[in-house]
Structure formats: structure tokens, C-alpha cells
């Protein structure tokens, strides 16, 4: 199973990755016993039954078409679902070693790997998440309660802001950087120009994923099975939406917030205008989610295989699934989708044409 470093949450992924464990054992530490420590960063295991989830939509009996073609698979250091695209590169956090890996989007080659933080020891990861907007690139230094800015031209740290919190996931909106703090609870708002924390939203319980859109900040409350809506202008929590299923990662697009809910094997769609949730059943655990012009993408899998699924936002139907053992997170990058994994590989997928 998959568990991150708080020793507080379990993911059932042993079975679905059984076919690739031997292939990656030389690249990773033993992955079958993650009941105590994993290399992915802090993620909780729900200790109570979450709130009742919205009723999943029906999944067609016939298997869906392929969501796209896997064009290239690249061996990397283990990463997690909080990767990002900036400029001409895909940027991967490497929690185990404290490095960031840079992959050229065009060639699919690793072009740089450099030290940013401390390696993971038993306990939380330091290099847990990356957020990007344009050429601006920020990375967590969770053990140091800080975020750092990377210069993509030199692959070096050029700025550090201490935020007085343990950053877990990041979202960047212009000159505003938002960070969740799973360990202590709450969300921190940082002005990257003044290098100051300008707001702390404390009434958010053990948050994981975060995204910005529709005048709001959307935060997953993993243990409580809720999506929290924060007004981006007032910094106040304005709505808590029950979605269940251990929400993990969040993305915004097509008038909605989309949430990976791994325990419910679904993606929850929450309308920006209505705050109403609909659960889209995928028949697979879901850990990562992304949105682009081609639709909504979800990464995860079953006991048999890793999968990247495509959802049609017009109908909420699953329009395709592509097998790849590199499916833990998913990132949109122009004409391609990148699936990323803590098993030590990433995959470039070209979406099929409608």
C-alpha cells in the first residue's frame, strides 16, 4: 500500500503495482511495507469513516477506449503527485533525496537534477511539492518551514521565505503563493514580492491538495472528507463541501473544482457557482487530477494496473483509460499529459483526438 510520512494514512496500491515492483527494486527502497514510513511526504490515513460521499455516477459496463498513447517512459528518482510544469520543463520533487529533477518536455530527457532540501528520514519529507506559474517556480522546504524560489536559468535557489508552517502542497496565483500545512492544520498565504506571510487561515483540518480558481482557493480536508472553499479576497472560509472518499489532490477548470478521492475510487466535481458535488466513479483509486483543454485527467489505478483516466467535462463520462505503471500524479503540458510516480518512472501521453 501507499502511505506518506506521518504514519497516518494508508493507500492500497501493492496489488496493482505487483507487476512492476521487481523492475524498480534497484531504484527504490522496499515499497511493500509502507505501514510505517513512505517516501512521498506527509499524508494521513483516515481513522474515522468519512462523511457520506455523493452518489457516484454509473460507470459503463463496456471498457472505455484508451485515453491516449504512451509515447515515452523515463526512469527517474521517485516522485509524487505534486509535480509542475514551468517553461519548457517538467519539474519533479524527489522527497527521498531532497532533489528536484528537471525533464525537457520536448525530448523527454532528464536535463538537470539538483539539491534543494534535506533527504527524507523517518518522518515528513522536505521536498514535498512544486508550484509553477509562467517562469516562477516554488518548492517546499517542509522541514525548514520555508518555501524557496528556483531560477530555471541556473537551476539554483535564488530566494527563501520562512512561513512558520510546514508546507505540504502549493498553489501559485500571480504573486500569491498558497501553502497547505497538513501537520499543524491551516493554509498560509504568502506575498512573493514582499516575502511576507499576509494571512493564515487556521480553520482547515489536515489539508492536502490545493488549487486556485473562480475567485476562490479550494483545499482538500483529507480526514474529514471535505473540500473547503476560501474566499481569495477576504481569506475567509466560506463553504465546507462534503465529498467523502479521502480527498487528496485538487484542480480547477470547466466551471468546477475537481478532487481526487482515492478511497471512493472517484473524482468529485464541485460547481463553482453552486458548491454542489457530484461524484464520478472511475473504478480505480485516484491520487492525482489535472485539467486542460482536452478534459479532466485522473491518475491512480487498480490492483491489476496503473491507469490514467480522461473525463469528459461536458457529460461527466469517462471517455478513456490508458494503462501505465507510472500513474500516481498527472500534469498537463500543452499537447501532452505526464503521468508521474513514486515507483521511479514518468510517462508522456499524447491524448487521443475526439
CSV table of C-alpha atoms in Angstrom, one decimal:
chain,number,residue,atom,x,y,z
A,1,UNK,CA,0.0,0.0,0.0
A,2,UNK,CA,1.0,3.6,-0.3
A,3,UNK,CA,1.4,5.8,2.8
A,4,UNK,CA,3.2,9.1,3.4
A,5,UNK,CA,5.3,10.1,6.2
A,6,UNK,CA,3.0,10.9,9.1
A,7,UNK,CA,2.3,7.2,9.5
A,8,UNK,CA,-1.3,8.3,9.5
A,9,UNK,CA,-2.8,7.2,6.2
A,10,UNK,CA,-2.8,4.0,4.1
A,11,UNK,CA,-3.1,3.7,0.3
A,12,UNK,CA,-3.9,0.2,-1.2
A,13,UNK,CA,-1.5,0.0,-4.1
A,14,UNK,CA,0.5,-3.1,-3.5
A,15,UNK,CA,-1.6,-5.3,-5.7
A,16,UNK,CA,-1.8,-3.0,-8.7
A,17,UNK,CA,1.9,-2.5,-8.8
A,18,UNK,CA,2.9,-6.1,-8.1
A,19,UNK,CA,3.9,-6.5,-11.7
A,20,UNK,CA,6.5,-3.6,-11.6
A,21,UNK,CA,8.0,-4.0,-8.1
A,22,UNK,CA,10.8,-6.3,-9.3
A,23,UNK,CA,11.6,-3.8,-12.1
A,24,UNK,CA,12.0,-0.9,-9.8
A,25,UNK,CA,13.5,-2.6,-6.7
A,26,UNK,CA,17.0,-1.5,-7.8
A,27,UNK,CA,15.8,2.1,-7.9
A,28,UNK,CA,13.8,2.4,-4.7
A,29,UNK,CA,13.8,1.2,-1.1
A,30,UNK,CA,11.4,-1.7,-0.4
A,31,UNK,CA,7.9,-0.4,-1.2
A,32,UNK,CA,5.7,-3.2,0.1
A,33,UNK,CA,5.9,-2.2,3.8
A,34,UNK,CA,4.7,1.4,3.9
A,35,UNK,CA,2.7,1.0,7.0
A,36,UNK,CA,5.3,3.0,8.9
A,37,UNK,CA,7.2,5.1,6.5
A,38,UNK,CA,6.8,6.1,2.9
A,39,UNK,CA,8.9,8.3,0.7
A,40,UNK,CA,6.2,10.5,-0.6
A,41,UNK,CA,5.8,13.2,2.1
A,42,UNK,CA,3.2,13.6,4.8
A,43,UNK,CA,-0.2,12.0,4.0
A,44,UNK,CA,-2.7,10.9,6.6
A,45,UNK,CA,-4.7,7.7,6.9
A,46,UNK,CA,-8.3,8.3,7.8
A,47,UNK,CA,-9.0,6.9,11.3
A,48,UNK,CA,-12.7,7.6,11.1
A,49,UNK,CA,-15.3,6.8,8.5
A,50,UNK,CA,-15.6,10.0,6.3
A,51,UNK,CA,-18.8,11.8,5.7
A,52,UNK,CA,-21.1,10.1,3.2
A,53,UNK,CA,-20.0,10.7,-0.4
A,54,UNK,CA,-22.2,11.9,-3.1
A,55,UNK,CA,-23.7,9.0,-5.1
A,56,UNK,CA,-21.2,8.0,-7.9
A,57,UNK,CA,-22.4,8.3,-11.4
A,58,UNK,CA,-22.8,4.9,-13.2
A,59,UNK,CA,-19.8,3.5,-14.9
A,60,UNK,CA,-20.4,2.0,-18.3
A,61,UNK,CA,-20.2,-1.8,-18.5
A,62,UNK,CA,-18.1,-1.7,-21.6
A,63,UNK,CA,-14.4,-0.8,-21.1
A,64,UNK,CA,-13.6,2.7,-22.2
A,65,UNK,CA,-11.3,3.5,-25.1
A,66,UNK,CA,-7.7,4.4,-24.5
A,67,UNK,CA,-7.3,8.0,-23.2
A,68,UNK,CA,-4.2,8.4,-25.2
A,69,UNK,CA,-0.9,6.8,-26.3
A,70,UNK,CA,2.1,6.4,-24.1
A,71,UNK,CA,4.9,7.9,-26.2
A,72,UNK,CA,7.7,7.7,-23.8
A,73,UNK,CA,8.6,6.3,-20.4
A,74,UNK,CA,11.5,7.7,-18.5
A,75,UNK,CA,13.2,6.3,-15.4
A,76,UNK,CA,13.6,8.9,-12.6
A,77,UNK,CA,14.1,9.2,-8.9
A,78,UNK,CA,10.8,8.5,-7.1
A,79,UNK,CA,8.5,11.5,-7.1
A,80,UNK,CA,4.9,12.3,-6.0
A,81,UNK,CA,1.7,13.9,-7.4
A,82,UNK,CA,2.8,17.4,-6.6
A,83,UNK,CA,4.9,18.0,-9.8
A,84,UNK,CA,4.6,21.0,-12.0
A,85,UNK,CA,5.3,22.4,-15.5
A,86,UNK,CA,7.2,25.7,-15.9
A,87,UNK,CA,8.6,27.0,-19.2
A,88,UNK,CA,9.8,24.1,-21.3
A,89,UNK,CA,10.3,21.7,-18.5
A,90,UNK,CA,8.5,19.3,-16.1
A,91,UNK,CA,9.8,19.7,-12.6
A,92,UNK,CA,9.6,16.7,-10.2
A,93,UNK,CA,10.1,16.8,-6.4
A,94,UNK,CA,12.3,13.9,-5.1
A,95,UNK,CA,11.3,13.6,-1.5
A,96,UNK,CA,13.7,10.7,-0.7
A,97,UNK,CA,16.9,12.6,-1.6
A,98,UNK,CA,15.9,16.2,-1.3
A,99,UNK,CA,16.5,16.9,-5.0
A,100,UNK,CA,14.4,18.4,-7.9
A,101,UNK,CA,14.5,16.7,-11.3
A,102,UNK,CA,14.0,18.7,-14.5
A,103,UNK,CA,12.7,17.0,-17.6
A,104,UNK,CA,12.7,18.6,-21.0
A,105,UNK,CA,9.1,18.4,-22.3
A,106,UNK,CA,10.1,18.1,-26.0
A,107,UNK,CA,12.7,15.3,-25.8
A,108,UNK,CA,11.5,13.7,-22.5
A,109,UNK,CA,15.1,13.6,-21.3
A,110,UNK,CA,16.3,14.5,-17.8
A,111,UNK,CA,18.4,17.7,-18.2
A,112,UNK,CA,19.1,18.5,-14.6
A,113,UNK,CA,18.9,17.2,-11.1
A,114,UNK,CA,19.9,19.4,-8.2
A,115,UNK,CA,19.8,19.6,-4.4
A,116,UNK,CA,17.1,21.8,-2.9
A,117,UNK,CA,16.4,20.3,0.6
A,118,UNK,CA,17.2,17.6,3.0
A,119,UNK,CA,16.7,13.9,2.3
A,120,UNK,CA,13.8,12.1,3.9
A,121,UNK,CA,14.4,10.3,7.1
A,122,UNK,CA,11.7,8.5,9.1
A,123,UNK,CA,9.3,11.4,9.3
A,124,UNK,CA,8.0,14.1,6.9
A,125,UNK,CA,9.6,14.9,3.6
A,126,UNK,CA,11.4,18.2,3.0
A,127,UNK,CA,11.0,18.5,-0.8
A,128,UNK,CA,7.3,17.7,-0.9
A,129,UNK,CA,5.7,19.9,-3.6
A,130,UNK,CA,6.4,22.2,-6.5
A,131,UNK,CA,4.2,25.0,-7.8
A,132,UNK,CA,4.7,27.0,-11.0
A,133,UNK,CA,3.3,29.9,-13.0
A,134,UNK,CA,5.0,31.1,-16.1
A,135,UNK,CA,8.7,31.2,-15.2
A,136,UNK,CA,8.1,31.4,-11.5
A,137,UNK,CA,8.9,28.2,-9.7
A,138,UNK,CA,8.5,27.5,-5.9
A,139,UNK,CA,9.4,24.4,-3.9
A,140,UNK,CA,8.7,23.4,-0.3
A,141,UNK,CA,11.4,23.0,2.3
A,142,UNK,CA,8.9,21.5,4.7
A,143,UNK,CA,11.4,20.5,7.5
A,144,UNK,CA,12.7,24.1,7.5
A,145,UNK,CA,9.2,25.6,7.5
A,146,UNK,CA,10.0,27.5,4.3
A,147,UNK,CA,9.4,27.8,0.6
A,148,UNK,CA,12.2,28.5,-1.9
A,149,UNK,CA,12.2,30.0,-5.4
A,150,UNK,CA,14.2,28.4,-8.2
A,151,UNK,CA,15.9,30.2,-11.0
A,152,UNK,CA,15.1,28.0,-14.1
A,153,UNK,CA,18.1,29.5,-16.0
A,154,UNK,CA,20.6,28.3,-13.4
A,155,UNK,CA,18.7,25.5,-11.6
A,156,UNK,CA,19.5,27.1,-8.2
A,157,UNK,CA,17.7,28.6,-5.2
A,158,UNK,CA,17.5,32.4,-5.5
A,159,UNK,CA,15.1,33.2,-2.7
A,160,UNK,CA,13.8,31.7,0.5
A,161,UNK,CA,10.7,32.7,2.6
A,162,UNK,CA,10.2,31.3,6.1
A,163,UNK,CA,6.5,30.8,6.6
A,164,UNK,CA,6.2,29.5,10.1
A,165,UNK,CA,4.3,26.4,8.9
A,166,UNK,CA,5.1,23.0,7.4
A,167,UNK,CA,4.2,23.3,3.7
A,168,UNK,CA,2.6,20.2,2.2
A,169,UNK,CA,1.1,21.3,-1.1
A,170,UNK,CA,1.4,24.6,-3.0
A,171,UNK,CA,-0.7,26.7,-5.4
A,172,UNK,CA,0.7,29.8,-7.2
A,173,UNK,CA,-1.6,32.6,-8.4
A,174,UNK,CA,0.4,35.5,-9.7
A,175,UNK,CA,2.4,36.9,-6.9
A,176,UNK,CA,0.4,35.0,-4.3
A,177,UNK,CA,1.6,31.6,-3.1
A,178,UNK,CA,-0.7,29.4,-1.1
A,179,UNK,CA,0.6,26.5,1.1
A,180,UNK,CA,-1.3,23.9,3.0
A,181,UNK,CA,0.0,22.7,6.3
A,182,UNK,CA,-1.1,19.2,6.9
A,183,UNK,CA,1.0,18.7,10.1
A,184,UNK,CA,-0.5,21.6,12.0
A,185,UNK,CA,-3.6,22.3,10.1
A,186,UNK,CA,-4.4,25.5,8.2
A,187,UNK,CA,-3.5,27.4,5.0
A,188,UNK,CA,-0.8,30.1,4.6
A,189,UNK,CA,-0.9,32.9,2.1
A,190,UNK,CA,2.4,34.4,1.1
A,191,UNK,CA,3.1,37.6,-0.9
A,192,UNK,CA,6.1,36.6,-3.0
A,193,UNK,CA,7.0,40.2,-3.7
A,194,UNK,CA,7.2,41.4,-0.1
A,195,UNK,CA,8.3,37.9,1.1
A,196,UNK,CA,5.8,38.0,3.9
A,197,UNK,CA,3.0,35.8,5.2
A,198,UNK,CA,-0.1,38.0,4.7
A,199,UNK,CA,-2.7,35.6,6.0
A,200,UNK,CA,-3.1,32.4,8.0
A,201,UNK,CA,-6.4,30.5,7.6
A,202,UNK,CA,-6.4,28.2,10.6
A,203,UNK,CA,-9.8,26.6,10.4
A,204,UNK,CA,-8.8,23.9,7.9
A,205,UNK,CA,-8.2,20.4,9.3
A,206,UNK,CA,-5.1,18.5,8.0
A,207,UNK,CA,-5.3,19.8,4.4
A,208,UNK,CA,-3.6,18.1,1.5
A,209,UNK,CA,-4.1,19.4,-2.1
A,210,UNK,CA,-4.9,23.0,-3.0
A,211,UNK,CA,-5.9,24.9,-6.2
A,212,UNK,CA,-7.0,28.4,-7.1
A,213,UNK,CA,-9.8,29.4,-9.4
A,214,UNK,CA,-13.1,31.1,-9.7
A,215,UNK,CA,-12.2,33.8,-7.1
A,216,UNK,CA,-11.6,31.0,-4.5
A,217,UNK,CA,-9.0,28.8,-3.0
A,218,UNK,CA,-10.0,25.1,-2.9
A,219,UNK,CA,-8.5,22.9,-0.2
A,220,UNK,CA,-8.9,19.2,0.4
A,221,UNK,CA,-9.6,18.2,4.0
A,222,UNK,CA,-8.4,14.6,3.7
A,223,UNK,CA,-9.5,13.1,7.0
A,224,UNK,CA,-12.9,14.8,7.1
A,225,UNK,CA,-13.8,14.1,3.5
A,226,UNK,CA,-14.5,17.7,2.6
A,227,UNK,CA,-13.5,20.4,0.1
A,228,UNK,CA,-13.0,23.7,1.8
A,229,UNK,CA,-13.7,26.9,-0.1
A,230,UNK,CA,-11.8,30.0,0.9
A,231,UNK,CA,-12.6,33.5,-0.5
A,232,UNK,CA,-9.4,34.6,-2.1
A,233,UNK,CA,-10.2,38.3,-1.4
A,234,UNK,CA,-11.2,38.1,2.3
A,235,UNK,CA,-9.1,35.0,3.2
A,236,UNK,CA,-12.2,33.5,5.0
A,237,UNK,CA,-13.6,30.0,4.8
A,238,UNK,CA,-17.0,30.5,3.1
A,239,UNK,CA,-18.0,26.8,2.5
A,240,UNK,CA,-17.2,23.3,3.5
A,241,UNK,CA,-18.5,20.8,1.0
A,242,UNK,CA,-18.9,17.1,1.9
A,243,UNK,CA,-17.4,14.8,-0.7
A,244,UNK,CA,-16.1,11.9,1.3
A,245,UNK,CA,-13.5,9.4,0.0
A,246,UNK,CA,-10.3,10.8,1.4
A,247,UNK,CA,-9.8,13.8,-0.9
A,248,UNK,CA,-6.2,14.3,-2.0
A,249,UNK,CA,-5.4,16.5,-5.0
A,250,UNK,CA,-7.4,19.4,-6.5
A,251,UNK,CA,-7.6,21.1,-9.9
A,252,UNK,CA,-9.9,23.8,-11.2
A,253,UNK,CA,-11.4,24.2,-14.7
A,254,UNK,CA,-14.7,24.0,-16.7
A,255,UNK,CA,-16.5,25.9,-14.0
A,256,UNK,CA,-15.7,23.4,-11.3
A,257,UNK,CA,-13.2,22.2,-8.8
A,258,UNK,CA,-12.1,18.6,-9.4
A,259,UNK,CA,-10.9,16.5,-6.5
A,260,UNK,CA,-9.1,13.1,-6.5
A,261,UNK,CA,-10.8,10.9,-3.9
A,262,UNK,CA,-8.8,7.8,-3.6
A,263,UNK,CA,-10.9,5.8,-1.1
A,264,UNK,CA,-14.0,6.5,-3.1
A,265,UNK,CA,-12.3,5.5,-6.3
A,266,UNK,CA,-13.7,8.6,-8.0
A,267,UNK,CA,-13.3,12.2,-8.9
A,268,UNK,CA,-15.6,14.7,-7.2
A,269,UNK,CA,-16.8,17.6,-9.2
A,270,UNK,CA,-17.9,20.7,-7.3
A,271,UNK,CA,-19.6,23.6,-9.2
A,272,UNK,CA,-18.0,27.0,-8.6
A,273,UNK,CA,-21.4,28.6,-8.9
A,274,UNK,CA,-23.4,26.0,-6.9
A,275,UNK,CA,-21.0,24.5,-4.4
A,276,UNK,CA,-22.8,21.2,-5.3
A,277,UNK,CA,-20.7,18.0,-5.5
A,278,UNK,CA,-21.1,15.1,-8.0
A,279,UNK,CA,-19.0,12.0,-7.7
A,280,UNK,CA,-17.8,10.5,-10.9
A,281,UNK,CA,-17.0,6.8,-10.4
A,282,UNK,CA,-13.7,5.6,-12.0
A,283,UNK,CA,-13.4,2.1,-10.6
A,284,UNK,CA,-9.8,2.9,-9.6
A,285,UNK,CA,-8.1,4.6,-6.7
A,286,UNK,CA,-7.4,8.2,-7.7
A,287,UNK,CA,-4.4,10.2,-6.3
A,288,UNK,CA,-3.8,12.9,-8.9
A,289,UNK,CA,-6.0,15.1,-11.0
A,290,UNK,CA,-5.4,17.8,-13.7
A,291,UNK,CA,-7.4,19.9,-16.1
A,292,UNK,CA,-6.6,21.1,-19.6
A,293,UNK,CA,-8.4,21.8,-22.9
A,294,UNK,CA,-8.8,18.1,-23.6
A,295,UNK,CA,-10.7,17.5,-20.4
A,296,UNK,CA,-10.1,16.2,-16.9
A,297,UNK,CA,-7.3,13.7,-16.1
A,298,UNK,CA,-7.1,11.4,-13.2
A,299,UNK,CA,-4.1,9.2,-12.2
A,300,UNK,CA,-4.2,6.1,-10.0
A,301,UNK,CA,-5.1,2.6,-10.7
A,302,UNK,CA,-6.4,-0.8,-9.6
A,303,UNK,CA,-4.7,-3.9,-8.2
A,304,UNK,CA,-4.0,-5.0,-11.7
A,305,UNK,CA,-2.5,-1.9,-13.3
A,306,UNK,CA,-1.8,1.8,-13.1
A,307,UNK,CA,-4.1,4.0,-15.1
A,308,UNK,CA,-4.6,7.5,-16.4
A,309,UNK,CA,-8.3,8.2,-17.0
A,310,UNK,CA,-9.9,11.0,-19.0
A,311,UNK,CA,-13.2,12.6,-18.1
A,312,UNK,CA,-15.4,14.5,-20.5
A,313,UNK,CA,-16.4,17.7,-18.5
A,314,UNK,CA,-19.5,18.1,-20.8
A,315,UNK,CA,-21.0,14.8,-19.7
A,316,UNK,CA,-19.0,13.6,-16.7
A,317,UNK,CA,-18.4,10.4,-18.6
A,318,UNK,CA,-15.2,8.5,-18.5
A,319,UNK,CA,-14.0,8.8,-22.1
A,320,UNK,CA,-10.9,6.7,-21.9
A,321,UNK,CA,-8.3,5.0,-19.7
A,322,UNK,CA,-4.6,4.4,-20.5
A,323,UNK,CA,-2.5,1.8,-18.6
A,324,UNK,CA,0.8,2.9,-17.3
A,325,UNK,CA,2.7,1.8,-14.2
A,326,UNK,CA,3.9,5.4,-13.8
A,327,UNK,CA,0.5,6.7,-12.6
A,328,UNK,CA,0.4,8.4,-9.2
A,329,UNK,CA,0.1,12.0,-10.2
A,330,UNK,CA,-0.8,13.7,-13.5
A,331,UNK,CA,0.4,17.0,-15.0
A,332,UNK,CA,-0.9,18.8,-18.1
A,333,UNK,CA,1.8,20.1,-20.5
A,334,UNK,CA,0.5,21.5,-23.8
A,335,UNK,CA,-0.1,18.7,-26.2
A,336,UNK,CA,0.8,16.0,-23.7
A,337,UNK,CA,-0.1,14.6,-20.3
A,338,UNK,CA,2.6,13.5,-18.0
A,339,UNK,CA,2.0,10.7,-15.5
A,340,UNK,CA,4.4,10.7,-12.6
A,341,UNK,CA,5.1,8.1,-9.9
A,342,UNK,CA,6.9,7.2,-6.8
A,343,UNK,CA,7.9,3.9,-8.4
A,344,UNK,CA,10.7,5.7,-10.2
A,345,UNK,CA,9.2,6.5,-13.6
A,346,UNK,CA,7.2,9.0,-15.6
A,347,UNK,CA,5.3,8.6,-18.8
A,348,UNK,CA,4.5,11.1,-21.6
A,349,UNK,CA,1.0,10.5,-23.0
A,350,UNK,CA,-0.5,12.0,-26.2
A,351,UNK,CA,-4.2,12.3,-25.7
A,352,UNK,CA,-6.4,10.7,-28.4
A,353,UNK,CA,-8.3,13.0,-30.6
A,354,UNK,CA,-12.0,13.3,-30.1
